[in-house]
Short mmCIF file of N, CA and C in Angstrom, two decimals:
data_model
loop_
_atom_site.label_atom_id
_atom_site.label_comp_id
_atom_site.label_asym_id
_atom_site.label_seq_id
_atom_site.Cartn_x
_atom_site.Cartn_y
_atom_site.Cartn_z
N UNK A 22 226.00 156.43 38.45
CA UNK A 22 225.81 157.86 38.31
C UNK A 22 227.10 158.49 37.76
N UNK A 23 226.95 159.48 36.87
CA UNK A 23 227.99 160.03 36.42
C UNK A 23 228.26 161.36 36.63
N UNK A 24 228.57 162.81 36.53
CA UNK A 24 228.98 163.87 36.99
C UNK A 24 229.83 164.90 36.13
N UNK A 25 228.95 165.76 35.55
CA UNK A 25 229.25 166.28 34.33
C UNK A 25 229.72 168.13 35.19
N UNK A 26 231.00 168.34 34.83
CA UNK A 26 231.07 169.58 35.09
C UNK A 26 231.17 170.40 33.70
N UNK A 27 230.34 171.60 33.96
CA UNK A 27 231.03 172.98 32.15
C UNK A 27 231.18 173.64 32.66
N UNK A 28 232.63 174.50 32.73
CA UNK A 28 233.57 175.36 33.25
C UNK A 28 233.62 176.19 31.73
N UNK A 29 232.97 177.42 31.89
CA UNK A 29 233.30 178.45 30.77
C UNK A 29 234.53 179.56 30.79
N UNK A 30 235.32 179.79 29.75
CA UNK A 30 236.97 179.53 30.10
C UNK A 30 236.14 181.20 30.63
N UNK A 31 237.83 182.02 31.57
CA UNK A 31 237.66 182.78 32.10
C UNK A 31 237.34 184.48 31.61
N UNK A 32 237.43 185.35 31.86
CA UNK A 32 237.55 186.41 31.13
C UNK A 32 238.74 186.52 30.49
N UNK A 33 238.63 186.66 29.05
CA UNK A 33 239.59 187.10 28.02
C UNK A 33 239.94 188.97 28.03
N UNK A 34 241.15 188.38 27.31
CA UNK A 34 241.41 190.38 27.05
C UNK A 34 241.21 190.21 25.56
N UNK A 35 240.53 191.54 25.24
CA UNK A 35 240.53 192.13 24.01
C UNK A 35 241.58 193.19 23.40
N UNK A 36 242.25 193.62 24.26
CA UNK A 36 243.15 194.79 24.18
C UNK A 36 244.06 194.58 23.12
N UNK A 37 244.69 193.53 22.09
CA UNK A 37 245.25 193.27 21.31
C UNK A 37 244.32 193.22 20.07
N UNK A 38 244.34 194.22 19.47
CA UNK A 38 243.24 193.98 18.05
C UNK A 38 243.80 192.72 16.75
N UNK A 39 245.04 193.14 17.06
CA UNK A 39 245.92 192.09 15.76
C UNK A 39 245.72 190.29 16.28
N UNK A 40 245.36 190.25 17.20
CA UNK A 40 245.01 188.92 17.60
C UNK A 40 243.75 188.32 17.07
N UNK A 41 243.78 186.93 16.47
CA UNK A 41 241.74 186.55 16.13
C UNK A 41 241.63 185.87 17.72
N UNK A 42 240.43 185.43 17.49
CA UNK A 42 239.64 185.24 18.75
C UNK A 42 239.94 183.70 19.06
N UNK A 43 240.38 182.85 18.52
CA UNK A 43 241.25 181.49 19.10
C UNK A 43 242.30 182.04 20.17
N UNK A 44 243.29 183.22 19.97
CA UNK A 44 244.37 183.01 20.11
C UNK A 44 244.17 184.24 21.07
N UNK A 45 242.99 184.72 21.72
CA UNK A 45 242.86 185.97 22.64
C UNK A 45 243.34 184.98 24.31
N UNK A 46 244.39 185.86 25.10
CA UNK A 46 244.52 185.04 26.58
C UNK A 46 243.74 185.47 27.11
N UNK A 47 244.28 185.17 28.30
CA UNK A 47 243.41 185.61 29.62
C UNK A 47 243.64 187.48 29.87
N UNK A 48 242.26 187.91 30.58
CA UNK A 48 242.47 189.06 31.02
C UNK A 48 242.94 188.84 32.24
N UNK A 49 243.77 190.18 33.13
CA UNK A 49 243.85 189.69 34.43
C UNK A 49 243.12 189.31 35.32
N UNK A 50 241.56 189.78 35.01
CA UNK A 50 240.54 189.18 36.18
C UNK A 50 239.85 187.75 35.82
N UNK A 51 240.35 187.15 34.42
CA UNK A 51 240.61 186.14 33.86
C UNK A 51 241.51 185.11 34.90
N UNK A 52 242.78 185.84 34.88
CA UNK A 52 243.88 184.99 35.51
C UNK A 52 243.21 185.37 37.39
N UNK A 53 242.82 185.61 37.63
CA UNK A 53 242.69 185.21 39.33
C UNK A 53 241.23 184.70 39.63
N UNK A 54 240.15 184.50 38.59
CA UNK A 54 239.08 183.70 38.79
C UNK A 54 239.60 182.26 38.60
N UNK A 55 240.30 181.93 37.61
CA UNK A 55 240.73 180.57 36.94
C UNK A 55 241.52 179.66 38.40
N UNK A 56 242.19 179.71 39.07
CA UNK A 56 242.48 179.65 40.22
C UNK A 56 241.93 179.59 41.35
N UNK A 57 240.90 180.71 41.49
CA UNK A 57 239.86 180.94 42.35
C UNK A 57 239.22 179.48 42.45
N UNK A 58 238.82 179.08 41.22
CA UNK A 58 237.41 178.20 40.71
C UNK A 58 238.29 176.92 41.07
N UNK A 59 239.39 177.13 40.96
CA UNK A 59 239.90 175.93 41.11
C UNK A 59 240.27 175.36 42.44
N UNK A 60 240.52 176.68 43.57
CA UNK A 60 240.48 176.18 44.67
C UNK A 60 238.95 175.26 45.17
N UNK A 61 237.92 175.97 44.68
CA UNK A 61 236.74 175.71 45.03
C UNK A 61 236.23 174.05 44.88
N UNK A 62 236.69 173.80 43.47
CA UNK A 62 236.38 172.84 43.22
C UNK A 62 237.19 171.30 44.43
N UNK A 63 238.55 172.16 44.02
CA UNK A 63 239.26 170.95 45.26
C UNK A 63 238.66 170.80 46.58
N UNK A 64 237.97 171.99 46.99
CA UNK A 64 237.52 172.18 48.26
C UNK A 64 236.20 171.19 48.65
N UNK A 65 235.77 171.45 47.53
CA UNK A 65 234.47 170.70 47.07
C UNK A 65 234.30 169.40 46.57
N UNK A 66 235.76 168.62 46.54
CA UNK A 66 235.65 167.55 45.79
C UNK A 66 235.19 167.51 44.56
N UNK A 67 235.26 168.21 43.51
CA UNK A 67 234.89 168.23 42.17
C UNK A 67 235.87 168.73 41.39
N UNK A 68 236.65 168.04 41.72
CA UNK A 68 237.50 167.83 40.79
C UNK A 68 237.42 166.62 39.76
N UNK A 69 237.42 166.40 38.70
CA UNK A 69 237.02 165.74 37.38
C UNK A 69 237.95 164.73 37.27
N UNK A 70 238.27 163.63 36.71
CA UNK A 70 238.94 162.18 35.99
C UNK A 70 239.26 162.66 34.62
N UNK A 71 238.55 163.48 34.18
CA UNK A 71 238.65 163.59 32.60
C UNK A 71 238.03 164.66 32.19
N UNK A 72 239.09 165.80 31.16
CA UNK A 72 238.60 166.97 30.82
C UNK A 72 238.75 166.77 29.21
N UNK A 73 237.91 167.51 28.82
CA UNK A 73 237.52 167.87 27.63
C UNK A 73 237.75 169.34 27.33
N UNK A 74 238.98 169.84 26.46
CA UNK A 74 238.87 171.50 26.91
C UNK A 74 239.51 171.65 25.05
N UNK A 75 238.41 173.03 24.96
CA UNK A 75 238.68 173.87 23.85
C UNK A 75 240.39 174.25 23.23
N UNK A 76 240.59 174.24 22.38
CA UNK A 76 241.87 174.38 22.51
C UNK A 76 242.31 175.79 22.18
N UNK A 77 241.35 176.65 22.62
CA UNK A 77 241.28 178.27 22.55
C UNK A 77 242.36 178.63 23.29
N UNK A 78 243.14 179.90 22.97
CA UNK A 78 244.23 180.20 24.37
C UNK A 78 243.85 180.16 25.77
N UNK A 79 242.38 181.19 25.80
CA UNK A 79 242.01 181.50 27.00
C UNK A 79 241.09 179.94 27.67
N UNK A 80 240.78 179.28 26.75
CA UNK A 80 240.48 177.87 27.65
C UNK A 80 241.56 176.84 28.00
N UNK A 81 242.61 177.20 27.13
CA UNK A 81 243.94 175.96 27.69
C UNK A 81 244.27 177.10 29.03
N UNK A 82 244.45 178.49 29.23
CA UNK A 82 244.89 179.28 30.02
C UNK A 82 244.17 178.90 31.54
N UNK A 83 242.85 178.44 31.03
CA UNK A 83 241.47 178.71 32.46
C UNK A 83 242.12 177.42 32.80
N UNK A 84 241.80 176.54 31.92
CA UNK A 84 242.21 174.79 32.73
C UNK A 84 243.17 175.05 33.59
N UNK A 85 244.65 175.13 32.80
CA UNK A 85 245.97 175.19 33.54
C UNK A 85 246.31 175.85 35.00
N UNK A 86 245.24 177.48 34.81
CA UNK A 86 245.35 178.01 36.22
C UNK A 86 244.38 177.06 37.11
N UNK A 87 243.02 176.56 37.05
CA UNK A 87 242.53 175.75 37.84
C UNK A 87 243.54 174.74 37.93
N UNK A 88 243.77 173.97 37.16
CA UNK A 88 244.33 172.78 37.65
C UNK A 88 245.51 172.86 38.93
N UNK A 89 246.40 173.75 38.61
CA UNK A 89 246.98 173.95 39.70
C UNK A 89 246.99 174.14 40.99
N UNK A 90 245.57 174.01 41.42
CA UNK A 90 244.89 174.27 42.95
C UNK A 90 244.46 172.81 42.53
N UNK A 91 244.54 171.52 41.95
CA UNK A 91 243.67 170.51 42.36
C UNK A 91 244.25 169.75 42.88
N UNK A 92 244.03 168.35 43.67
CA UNK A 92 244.87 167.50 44.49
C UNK A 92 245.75 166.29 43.02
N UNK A 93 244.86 166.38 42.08
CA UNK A 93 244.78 165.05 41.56
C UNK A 93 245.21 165.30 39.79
N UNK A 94 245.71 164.50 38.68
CA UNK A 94 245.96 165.13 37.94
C UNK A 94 244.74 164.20 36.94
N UNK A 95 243.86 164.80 35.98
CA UNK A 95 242.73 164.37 35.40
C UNK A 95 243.71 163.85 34.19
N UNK A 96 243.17 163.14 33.52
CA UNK A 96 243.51 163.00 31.88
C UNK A 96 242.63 164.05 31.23
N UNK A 97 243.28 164.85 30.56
CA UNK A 97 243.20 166.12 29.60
C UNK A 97 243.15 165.56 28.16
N UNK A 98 242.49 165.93 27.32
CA UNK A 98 242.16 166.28 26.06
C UNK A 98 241.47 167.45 25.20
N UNK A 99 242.10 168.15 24.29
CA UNK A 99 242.17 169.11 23.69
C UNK A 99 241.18 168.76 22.26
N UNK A 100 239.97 169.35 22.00
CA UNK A 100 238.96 168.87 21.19
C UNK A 100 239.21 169.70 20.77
N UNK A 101 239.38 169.81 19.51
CA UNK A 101 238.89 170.96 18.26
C UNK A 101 237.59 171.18 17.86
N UNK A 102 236.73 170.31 18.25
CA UNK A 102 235.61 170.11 18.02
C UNK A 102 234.49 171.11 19.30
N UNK A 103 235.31 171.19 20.35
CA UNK A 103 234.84 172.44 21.66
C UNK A 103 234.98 173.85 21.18
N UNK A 104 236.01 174.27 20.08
CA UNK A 104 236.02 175.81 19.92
C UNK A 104 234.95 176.29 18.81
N UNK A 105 233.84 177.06 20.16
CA UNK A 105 232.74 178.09 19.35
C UNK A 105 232.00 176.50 18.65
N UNK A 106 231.55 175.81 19.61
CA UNK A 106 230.94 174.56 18.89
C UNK A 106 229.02 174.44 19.88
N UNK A 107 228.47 174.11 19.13
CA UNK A 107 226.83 174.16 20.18
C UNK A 107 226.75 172.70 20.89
N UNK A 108 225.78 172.82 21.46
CA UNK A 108 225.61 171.78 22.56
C UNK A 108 225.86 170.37 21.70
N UNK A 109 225.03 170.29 20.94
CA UNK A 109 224.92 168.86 20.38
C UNK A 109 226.21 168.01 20.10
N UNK A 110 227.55 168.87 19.55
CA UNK A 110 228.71 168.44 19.14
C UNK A 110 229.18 168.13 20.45
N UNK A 111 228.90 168.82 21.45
CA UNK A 111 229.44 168.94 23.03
C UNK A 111 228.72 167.62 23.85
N UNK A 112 227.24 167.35 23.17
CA UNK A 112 226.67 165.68 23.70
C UNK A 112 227.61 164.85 23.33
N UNK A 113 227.79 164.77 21.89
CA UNK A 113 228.08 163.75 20.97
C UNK A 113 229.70 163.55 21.47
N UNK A 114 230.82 164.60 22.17
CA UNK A 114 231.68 164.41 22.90
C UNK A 114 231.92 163.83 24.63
N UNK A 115 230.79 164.13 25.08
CA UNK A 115 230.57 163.50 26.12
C UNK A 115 229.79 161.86 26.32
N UNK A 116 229.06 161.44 24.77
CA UNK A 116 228.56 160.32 25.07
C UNK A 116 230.07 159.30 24.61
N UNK A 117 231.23 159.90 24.35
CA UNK A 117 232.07 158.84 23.93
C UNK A 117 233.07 159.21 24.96
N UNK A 118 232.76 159.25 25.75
CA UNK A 118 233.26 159.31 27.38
C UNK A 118 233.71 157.37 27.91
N UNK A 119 234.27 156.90 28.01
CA UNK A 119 234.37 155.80 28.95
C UNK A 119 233.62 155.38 30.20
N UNK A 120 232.99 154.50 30.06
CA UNK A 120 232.02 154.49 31.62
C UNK A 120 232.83 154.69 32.34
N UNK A 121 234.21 154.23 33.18
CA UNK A 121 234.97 154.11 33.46
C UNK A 121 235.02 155.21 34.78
N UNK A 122 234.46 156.32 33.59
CA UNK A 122 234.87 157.63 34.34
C UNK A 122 233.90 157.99 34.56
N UNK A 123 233.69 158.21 35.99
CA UNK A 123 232.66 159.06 36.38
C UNK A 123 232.41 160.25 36.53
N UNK A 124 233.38 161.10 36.36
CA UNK A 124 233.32 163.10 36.44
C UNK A 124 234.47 163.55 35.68
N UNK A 125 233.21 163.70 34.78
CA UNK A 125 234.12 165.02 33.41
C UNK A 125 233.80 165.89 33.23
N UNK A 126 234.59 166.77 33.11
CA UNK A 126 234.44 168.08 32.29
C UNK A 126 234.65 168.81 30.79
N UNK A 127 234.28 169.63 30.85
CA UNK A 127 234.13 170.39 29.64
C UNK A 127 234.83 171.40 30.36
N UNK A 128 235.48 172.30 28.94
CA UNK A 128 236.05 173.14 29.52
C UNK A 128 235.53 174.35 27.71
N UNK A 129 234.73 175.35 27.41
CA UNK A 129 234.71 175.96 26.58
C UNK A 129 234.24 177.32 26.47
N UNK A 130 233.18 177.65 26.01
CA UNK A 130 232.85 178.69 25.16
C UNK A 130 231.32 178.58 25.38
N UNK A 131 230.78 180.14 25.17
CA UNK A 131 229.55 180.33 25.46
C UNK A 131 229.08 181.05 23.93
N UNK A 132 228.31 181.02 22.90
CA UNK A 132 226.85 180.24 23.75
C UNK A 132 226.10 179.11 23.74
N UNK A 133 227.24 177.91 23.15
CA UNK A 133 226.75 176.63 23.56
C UNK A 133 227.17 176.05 24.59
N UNK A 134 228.48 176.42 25.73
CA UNK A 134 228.04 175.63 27.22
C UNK A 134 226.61 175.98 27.97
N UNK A 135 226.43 177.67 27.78
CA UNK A 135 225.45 178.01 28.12
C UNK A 135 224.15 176.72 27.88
N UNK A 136 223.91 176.94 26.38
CA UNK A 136 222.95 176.09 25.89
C UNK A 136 223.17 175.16 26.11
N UNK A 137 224.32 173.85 26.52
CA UNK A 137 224.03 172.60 27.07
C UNK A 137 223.61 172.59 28.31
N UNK A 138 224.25 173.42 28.84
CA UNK A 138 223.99 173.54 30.52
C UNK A 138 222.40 173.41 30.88
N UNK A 139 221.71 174.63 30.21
CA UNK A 139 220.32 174.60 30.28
C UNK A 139 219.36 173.11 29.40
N UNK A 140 220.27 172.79 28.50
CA UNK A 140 219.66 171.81 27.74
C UNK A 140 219.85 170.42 28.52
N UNK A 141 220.55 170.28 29.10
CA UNK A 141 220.26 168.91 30.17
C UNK A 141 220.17 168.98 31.56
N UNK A 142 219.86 170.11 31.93
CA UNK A 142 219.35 170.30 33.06
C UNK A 142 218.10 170.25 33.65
N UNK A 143 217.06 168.99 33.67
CA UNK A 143 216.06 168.75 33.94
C UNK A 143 215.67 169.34 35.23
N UNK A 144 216.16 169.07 36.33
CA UNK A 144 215.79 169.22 37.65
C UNK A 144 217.27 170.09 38.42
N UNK A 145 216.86 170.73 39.59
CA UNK A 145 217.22 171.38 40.32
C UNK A 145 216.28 172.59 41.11
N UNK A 146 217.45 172.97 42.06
CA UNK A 146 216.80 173.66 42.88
C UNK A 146 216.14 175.00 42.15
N UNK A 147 214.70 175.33 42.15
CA UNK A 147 213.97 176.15 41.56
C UNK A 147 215.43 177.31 41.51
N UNK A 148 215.59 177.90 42.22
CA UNK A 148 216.68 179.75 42.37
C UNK A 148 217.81 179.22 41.21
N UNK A 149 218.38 177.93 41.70
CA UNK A 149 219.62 178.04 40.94
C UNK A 149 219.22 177.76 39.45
N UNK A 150 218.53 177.17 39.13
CA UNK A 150 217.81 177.07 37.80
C UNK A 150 217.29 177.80 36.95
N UNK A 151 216.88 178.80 37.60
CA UNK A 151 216.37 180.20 37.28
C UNK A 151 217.87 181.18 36.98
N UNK A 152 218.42 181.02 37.77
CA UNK A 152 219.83 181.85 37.35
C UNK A 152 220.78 181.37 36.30
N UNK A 153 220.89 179.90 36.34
CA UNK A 153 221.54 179.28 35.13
C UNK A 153 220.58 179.75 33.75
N UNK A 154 219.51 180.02 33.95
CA UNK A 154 218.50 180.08 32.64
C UNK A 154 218.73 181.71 31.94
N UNK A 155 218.99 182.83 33.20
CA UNK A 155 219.44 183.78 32.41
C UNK A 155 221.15 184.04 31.98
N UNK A 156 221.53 183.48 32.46
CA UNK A 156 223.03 183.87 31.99
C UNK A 156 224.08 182.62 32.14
N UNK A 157 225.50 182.67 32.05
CA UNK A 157 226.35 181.80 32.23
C UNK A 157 227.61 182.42 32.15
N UNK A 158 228.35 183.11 32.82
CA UNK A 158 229.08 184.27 33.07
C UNK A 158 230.58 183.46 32.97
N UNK A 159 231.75 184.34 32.70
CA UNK A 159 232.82 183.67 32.51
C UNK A 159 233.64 182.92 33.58
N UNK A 160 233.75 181.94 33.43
CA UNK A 160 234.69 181.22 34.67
C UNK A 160 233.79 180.88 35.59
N UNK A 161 232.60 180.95 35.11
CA UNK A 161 231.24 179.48 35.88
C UNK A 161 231.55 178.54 35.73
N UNK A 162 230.98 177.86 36.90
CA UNK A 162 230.65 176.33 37.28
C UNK A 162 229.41 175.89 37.21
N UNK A 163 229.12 174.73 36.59
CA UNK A 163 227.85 174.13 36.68
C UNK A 163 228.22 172.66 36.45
N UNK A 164 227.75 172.02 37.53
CA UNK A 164 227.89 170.80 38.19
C UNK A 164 226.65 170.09 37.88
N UNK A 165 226.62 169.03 36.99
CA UNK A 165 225.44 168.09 36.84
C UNK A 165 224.95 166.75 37.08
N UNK A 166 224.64 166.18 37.46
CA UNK A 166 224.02 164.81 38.02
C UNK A 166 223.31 164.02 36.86
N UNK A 167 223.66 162.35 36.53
CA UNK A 167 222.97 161.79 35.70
C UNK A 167 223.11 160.74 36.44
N UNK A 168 221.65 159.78 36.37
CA UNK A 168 221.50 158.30 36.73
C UNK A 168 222.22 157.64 35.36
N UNK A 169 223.11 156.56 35.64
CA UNK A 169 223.41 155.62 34.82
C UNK A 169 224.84 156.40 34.20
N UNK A 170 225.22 155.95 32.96
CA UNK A 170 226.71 156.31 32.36
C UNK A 170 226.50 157.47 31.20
N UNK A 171 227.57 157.27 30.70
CA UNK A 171 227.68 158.83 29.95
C UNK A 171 226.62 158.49 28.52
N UNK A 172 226.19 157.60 28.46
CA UNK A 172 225.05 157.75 27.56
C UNK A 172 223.61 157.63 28.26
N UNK A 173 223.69 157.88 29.53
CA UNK A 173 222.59 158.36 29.95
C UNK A 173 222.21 159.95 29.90
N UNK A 174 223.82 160.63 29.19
CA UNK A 174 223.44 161.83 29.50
C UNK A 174 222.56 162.50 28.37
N UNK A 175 221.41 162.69 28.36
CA UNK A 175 220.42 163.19 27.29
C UNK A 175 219.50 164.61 27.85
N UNK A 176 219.07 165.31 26.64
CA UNK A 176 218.80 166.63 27.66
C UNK A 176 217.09 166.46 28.46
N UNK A 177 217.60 167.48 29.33
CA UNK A 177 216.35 167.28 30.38
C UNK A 177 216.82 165.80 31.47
N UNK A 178 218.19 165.33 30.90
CA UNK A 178 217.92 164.21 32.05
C UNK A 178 218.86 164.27 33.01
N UNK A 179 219.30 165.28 33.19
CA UNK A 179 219.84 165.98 34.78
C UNK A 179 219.50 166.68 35.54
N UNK A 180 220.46 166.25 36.76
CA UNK A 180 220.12 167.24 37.93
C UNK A 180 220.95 168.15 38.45
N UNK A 181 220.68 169.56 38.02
CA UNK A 181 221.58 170.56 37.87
C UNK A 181 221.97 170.88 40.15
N UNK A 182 223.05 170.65 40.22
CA UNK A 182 223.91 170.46 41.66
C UNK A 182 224.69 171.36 41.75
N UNK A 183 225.25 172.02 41.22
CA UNK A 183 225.87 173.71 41.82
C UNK A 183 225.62 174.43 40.27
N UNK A 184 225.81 175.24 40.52
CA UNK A 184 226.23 176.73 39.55
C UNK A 184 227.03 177.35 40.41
N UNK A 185 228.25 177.75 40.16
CA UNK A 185 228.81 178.72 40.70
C UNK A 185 229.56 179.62 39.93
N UNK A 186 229.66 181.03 40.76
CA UNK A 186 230.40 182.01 39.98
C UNK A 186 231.39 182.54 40.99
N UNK A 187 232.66 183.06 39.88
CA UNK A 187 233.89 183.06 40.91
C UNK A 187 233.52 184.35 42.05
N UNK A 188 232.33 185.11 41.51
CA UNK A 188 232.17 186.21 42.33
C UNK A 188 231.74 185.84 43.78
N UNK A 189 231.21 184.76 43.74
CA UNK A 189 230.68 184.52 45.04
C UNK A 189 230.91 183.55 45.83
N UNK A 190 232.82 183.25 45.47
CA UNK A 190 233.67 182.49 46.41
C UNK A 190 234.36 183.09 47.14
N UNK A 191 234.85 182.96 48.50
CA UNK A 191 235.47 184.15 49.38
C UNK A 191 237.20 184.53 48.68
N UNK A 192 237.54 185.46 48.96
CA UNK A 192 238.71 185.60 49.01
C UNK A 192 240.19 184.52 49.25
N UNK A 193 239.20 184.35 50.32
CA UNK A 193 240.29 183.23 51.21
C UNK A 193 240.45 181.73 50.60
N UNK A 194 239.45 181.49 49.69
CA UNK A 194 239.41 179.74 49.42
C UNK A 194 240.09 179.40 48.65
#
């Protein structure tokens, strides 16, 4: 079994017009979800072996503040191929995954994490499935389940195991 996390980077600021949209950071409610999510995950044991992250400001920004709440340090890689890219480029990066590793992440951009998320998410709990289907909000979690290795991962053939949003982690975690 393998264990696919997509972490959509956090809220960006727009407030700089002279900036393009690679090179936009974090907003401040950007910078205290990214952290947030990251306590959660340690809390949760989901923390990843191997990330895959956009090399957008605000997605190297989201990783770095999560990572710093994790116990463990993942092997990181920076895809050019993750910025503003759709699901399929985002399969075709995850099927050249190493069996090796059993929980990776993605780290990008919506609206193809969105669309992978929903696109290999076969099964799960009716509510949370229904909520992943309308939206995918910044600095979500969605945690996925596959029988067999990273070329088992094909769409419809997971089992969607958390969604979370930083809004509805306590203060304290």
């Amino acid at each position: 079994m393998v264990t696919l996390s997509l972490f959509r980077h956090a809220k960006s600021a727009w407030d700089n017009p002279g900036l393009g949209d690679f090179d936009r950071p974090l907003a401040p409610r950007g910078e205290k979800a990214a952290p947030c999510m990251g306590r959660y995950m340690a809390r949760e044991g989901l923390e990843p072996e191997r990330v895959l992250c956009s090399p957008a400001v605000r997605a190297r920004q989201t990783l770095e503040l999560a990572q710093t709440e994790w116990r463990g340090s993942p092997e990181i890689r920076f895809e050019e191929n993750l910025y503003h890219t759709g699901p399929g480029e985002m399969l075709r990066a995850l099927k050249a995954i190493p069996a090796c590793c059993a929980h990776a992440m993605l780290v990008g951009h919506n609206p193809g994490m969105h669309s992978l998320a929903v696109t290999l998410s076969g099964d799960g709990e009716g509510a949370v499935m229904d909520a992943l289907e309308m939206k995918f909000p910044t600095a979500a979690l969605v945690v996925i389940e596959f029988e067999g290795d990273w070329g088992s991962v094909v769409p419809g053939g997971g089992f969607l195991r958390h969604f979370v949003l930083p809004r509805e982690i306590p203060e304290d975690v």
